[in-house]
PDB file of C-alpha atoms in Angstrom:
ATOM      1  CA  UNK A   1       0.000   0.000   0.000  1.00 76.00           C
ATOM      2  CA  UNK A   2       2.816   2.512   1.065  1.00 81.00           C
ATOM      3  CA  UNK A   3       4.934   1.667  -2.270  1.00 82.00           C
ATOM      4  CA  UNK A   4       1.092   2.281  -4.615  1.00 83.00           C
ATOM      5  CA  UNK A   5       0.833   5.411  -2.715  1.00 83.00           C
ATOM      6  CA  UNK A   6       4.616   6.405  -3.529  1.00 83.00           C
ATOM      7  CA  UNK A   7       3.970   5.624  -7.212  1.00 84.00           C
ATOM      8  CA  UNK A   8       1.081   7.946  -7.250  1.00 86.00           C
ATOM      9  CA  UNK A   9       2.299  10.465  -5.687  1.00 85.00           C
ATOM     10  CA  UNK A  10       5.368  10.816  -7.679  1.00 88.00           C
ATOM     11  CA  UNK A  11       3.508  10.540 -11.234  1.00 89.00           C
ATOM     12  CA  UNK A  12       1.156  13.338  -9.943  1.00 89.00           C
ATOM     13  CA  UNK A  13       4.176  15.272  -9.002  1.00 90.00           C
ATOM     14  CA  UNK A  14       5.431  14.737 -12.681  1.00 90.00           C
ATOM     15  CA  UNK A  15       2.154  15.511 -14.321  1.00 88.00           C
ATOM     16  CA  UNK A  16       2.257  19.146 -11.981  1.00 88.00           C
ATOM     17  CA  UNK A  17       5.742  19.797 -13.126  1.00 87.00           C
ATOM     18  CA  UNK A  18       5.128  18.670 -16.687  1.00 84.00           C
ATOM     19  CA  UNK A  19       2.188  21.071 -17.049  1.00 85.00           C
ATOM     20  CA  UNK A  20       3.932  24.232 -15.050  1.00 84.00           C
ATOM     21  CA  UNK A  21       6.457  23.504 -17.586  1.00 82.00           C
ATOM     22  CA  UNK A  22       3.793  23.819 -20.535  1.00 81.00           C
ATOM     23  CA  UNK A  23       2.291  26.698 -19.074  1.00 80.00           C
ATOM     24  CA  UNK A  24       5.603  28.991 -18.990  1.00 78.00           C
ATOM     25  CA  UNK A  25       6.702  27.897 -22.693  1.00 72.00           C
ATOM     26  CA  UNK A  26       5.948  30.737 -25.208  1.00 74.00           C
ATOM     27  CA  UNK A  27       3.788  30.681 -27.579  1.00 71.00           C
ATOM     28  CA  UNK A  28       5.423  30.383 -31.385  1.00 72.00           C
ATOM     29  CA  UNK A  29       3.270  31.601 -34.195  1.00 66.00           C
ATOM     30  CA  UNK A  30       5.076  29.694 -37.554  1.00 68.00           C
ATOM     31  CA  UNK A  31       4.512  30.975 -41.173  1.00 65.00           C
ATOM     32  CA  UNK A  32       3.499  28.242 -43.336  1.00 62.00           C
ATOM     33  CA  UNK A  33       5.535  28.267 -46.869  1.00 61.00           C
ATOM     34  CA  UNK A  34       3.769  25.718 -48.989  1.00 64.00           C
ATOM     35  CA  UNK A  35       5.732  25.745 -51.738  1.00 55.00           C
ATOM     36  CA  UNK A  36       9.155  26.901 -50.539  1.00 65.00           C
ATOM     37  CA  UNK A  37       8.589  30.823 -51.001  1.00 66.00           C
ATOM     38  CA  UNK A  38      10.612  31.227 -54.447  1.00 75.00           C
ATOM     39  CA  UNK A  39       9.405  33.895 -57.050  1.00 83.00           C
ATOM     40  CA  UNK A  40       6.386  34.214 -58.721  1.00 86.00           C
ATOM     41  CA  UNK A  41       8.266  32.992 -61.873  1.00 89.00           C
ATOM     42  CA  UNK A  42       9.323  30.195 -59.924  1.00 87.00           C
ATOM     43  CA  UNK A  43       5.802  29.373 -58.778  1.00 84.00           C
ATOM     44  CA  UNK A  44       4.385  29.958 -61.959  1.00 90.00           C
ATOM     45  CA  UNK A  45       7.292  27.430 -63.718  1.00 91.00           C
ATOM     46  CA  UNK A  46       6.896  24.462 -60.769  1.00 89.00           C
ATOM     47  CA  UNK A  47       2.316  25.304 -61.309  1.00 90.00           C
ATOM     48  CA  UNK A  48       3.620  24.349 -65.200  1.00 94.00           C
ATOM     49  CA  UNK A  49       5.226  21.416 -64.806  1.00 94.00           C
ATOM     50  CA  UNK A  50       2.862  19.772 -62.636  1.00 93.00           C
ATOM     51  CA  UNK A  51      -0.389  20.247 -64.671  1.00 95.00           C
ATOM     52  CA  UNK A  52       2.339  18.864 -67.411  1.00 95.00           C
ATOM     53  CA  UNK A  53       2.246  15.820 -65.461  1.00 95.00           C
ATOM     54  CA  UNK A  54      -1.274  15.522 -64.821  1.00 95.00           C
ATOM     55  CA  UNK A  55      -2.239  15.949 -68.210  1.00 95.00           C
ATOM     56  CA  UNK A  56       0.172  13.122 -69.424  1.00 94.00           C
ATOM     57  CA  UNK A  57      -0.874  10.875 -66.186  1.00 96.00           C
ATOM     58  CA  UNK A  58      -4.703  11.590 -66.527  1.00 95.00           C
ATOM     59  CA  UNK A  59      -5.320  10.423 -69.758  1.00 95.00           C
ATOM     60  CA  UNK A  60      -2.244   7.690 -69.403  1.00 96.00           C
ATOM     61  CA  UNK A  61      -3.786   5.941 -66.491  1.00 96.00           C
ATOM     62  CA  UNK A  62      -7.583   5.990 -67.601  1.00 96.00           C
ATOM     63  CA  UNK A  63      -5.992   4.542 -71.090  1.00 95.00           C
ATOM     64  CA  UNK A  64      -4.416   1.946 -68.652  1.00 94.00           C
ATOM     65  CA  UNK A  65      -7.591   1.411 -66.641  1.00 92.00           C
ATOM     66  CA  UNK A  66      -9.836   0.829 -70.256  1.00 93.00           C
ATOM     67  CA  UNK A  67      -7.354  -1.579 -71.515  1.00 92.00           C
ATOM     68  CA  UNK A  68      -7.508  -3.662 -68.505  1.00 88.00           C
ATOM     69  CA  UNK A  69     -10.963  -4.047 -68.422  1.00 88.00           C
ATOM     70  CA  UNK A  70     -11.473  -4.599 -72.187  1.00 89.00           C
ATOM     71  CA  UNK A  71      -8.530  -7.469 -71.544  1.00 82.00           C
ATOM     72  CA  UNK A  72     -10.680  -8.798 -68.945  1.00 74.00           C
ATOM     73  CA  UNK A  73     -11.603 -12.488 -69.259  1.00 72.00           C
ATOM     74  CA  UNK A  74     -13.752 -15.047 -67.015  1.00 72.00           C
ATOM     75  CA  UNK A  75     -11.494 -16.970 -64.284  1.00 66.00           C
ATOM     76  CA  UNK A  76     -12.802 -20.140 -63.957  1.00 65.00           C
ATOM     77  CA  UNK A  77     -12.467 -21.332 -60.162  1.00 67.00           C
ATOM     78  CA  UNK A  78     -11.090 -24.801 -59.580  1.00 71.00           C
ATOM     79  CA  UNK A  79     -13.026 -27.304 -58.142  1.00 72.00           C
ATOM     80  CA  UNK A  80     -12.114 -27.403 -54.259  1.00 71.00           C
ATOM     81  CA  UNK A  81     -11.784 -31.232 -52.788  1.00 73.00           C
ATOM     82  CA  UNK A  82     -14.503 -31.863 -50.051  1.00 74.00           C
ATOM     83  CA  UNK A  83     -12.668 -31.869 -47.067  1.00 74.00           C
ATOM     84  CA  UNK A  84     -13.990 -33.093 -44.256  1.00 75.00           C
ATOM     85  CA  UNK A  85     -12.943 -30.287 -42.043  1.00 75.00           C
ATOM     86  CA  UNK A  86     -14.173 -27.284 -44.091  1.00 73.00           C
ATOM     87  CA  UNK A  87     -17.899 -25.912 -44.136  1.00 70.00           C
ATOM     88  CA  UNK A  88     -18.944 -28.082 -41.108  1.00 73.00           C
ATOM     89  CA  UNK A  89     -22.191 -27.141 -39.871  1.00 71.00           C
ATOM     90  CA  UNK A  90     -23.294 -28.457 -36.808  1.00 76.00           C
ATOM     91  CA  UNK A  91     -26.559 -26.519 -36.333  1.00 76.00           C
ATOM     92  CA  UNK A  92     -29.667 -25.041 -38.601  1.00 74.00           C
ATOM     93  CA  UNK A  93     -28.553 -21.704 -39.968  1.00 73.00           C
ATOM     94  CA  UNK A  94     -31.853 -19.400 -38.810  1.00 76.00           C
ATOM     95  CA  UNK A  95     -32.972 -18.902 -42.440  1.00 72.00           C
ATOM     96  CA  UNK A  96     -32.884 -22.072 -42.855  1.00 69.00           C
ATOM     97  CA  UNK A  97     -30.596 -24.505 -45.658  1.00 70.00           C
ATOM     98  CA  UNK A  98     -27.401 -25.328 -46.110  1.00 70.00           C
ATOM     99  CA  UNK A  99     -26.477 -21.902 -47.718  1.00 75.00           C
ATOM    100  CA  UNK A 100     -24.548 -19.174 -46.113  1.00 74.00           C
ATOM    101  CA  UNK A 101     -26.365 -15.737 -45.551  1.00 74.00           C
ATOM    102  CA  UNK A 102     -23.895 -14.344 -48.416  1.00 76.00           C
ATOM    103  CA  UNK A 103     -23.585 -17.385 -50.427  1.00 74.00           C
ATOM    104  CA  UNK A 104     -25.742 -17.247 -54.481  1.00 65.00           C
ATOM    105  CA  UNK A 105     -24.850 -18.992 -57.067  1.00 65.00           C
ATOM    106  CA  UNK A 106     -24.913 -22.850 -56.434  1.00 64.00           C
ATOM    107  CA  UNK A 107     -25.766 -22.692 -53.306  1.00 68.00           C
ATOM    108  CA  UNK A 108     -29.263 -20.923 -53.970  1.00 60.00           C
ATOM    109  CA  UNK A 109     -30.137 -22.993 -56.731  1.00 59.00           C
ATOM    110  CA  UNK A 110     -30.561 -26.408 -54.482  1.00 51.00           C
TER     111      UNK A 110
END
């Protein structure tokens, strides 16, 4: 009990000195430069380049993203062996079957 009340006592005197500490501190106001504070040339030269690079990357990647999906084929899922171990059910699901409560396909059809 004595060693519990020594703990406490000595993180509430850290917590006190901790926040006296916070409360003397001065208060910095800091000047956000976004973009490095160059010259309006500069600025206008960096602005450039990046729409540049969006207008290659826009059109690049949605040309990427089309081609994909144009490409895209069925994938035909392999039979899975019927292990013993895997979809055990033990109880009545409350809707009642042998189906999952997310499970179409197959499953629904039965």
């Amino acid at each position: 009990d004595n060693r519990r009340r020594r703990v406490t006592m000595s993180a509430r005197a850290t917590l006190l000195n901790f926040a006296k500490r916070a409360a003397k501190a001065p208060v910095r106001v800091t000047r956000r430069n976004m973009s490095g504070g160059g010259t309006i040339e500069e600025e206008r030269a960096h602005m450039e380049k990046w729409r540049g690079v969006t207008f290659l990357a826009v059109p690049g990647s949605l040309g990427l993203g089309v081609y994909l999906f144009s490409n895209h084929h069925e994938h035909h899922a392999n039979e899975q062996p019927a292990y013993s171990y895997m979809r055990r059910r033990l109880k009545q699901l409350p809707w009642g079957g042998d189906c999952g409560l997310f499970e179409y396909g197959k499953c629904q059809e039965n």
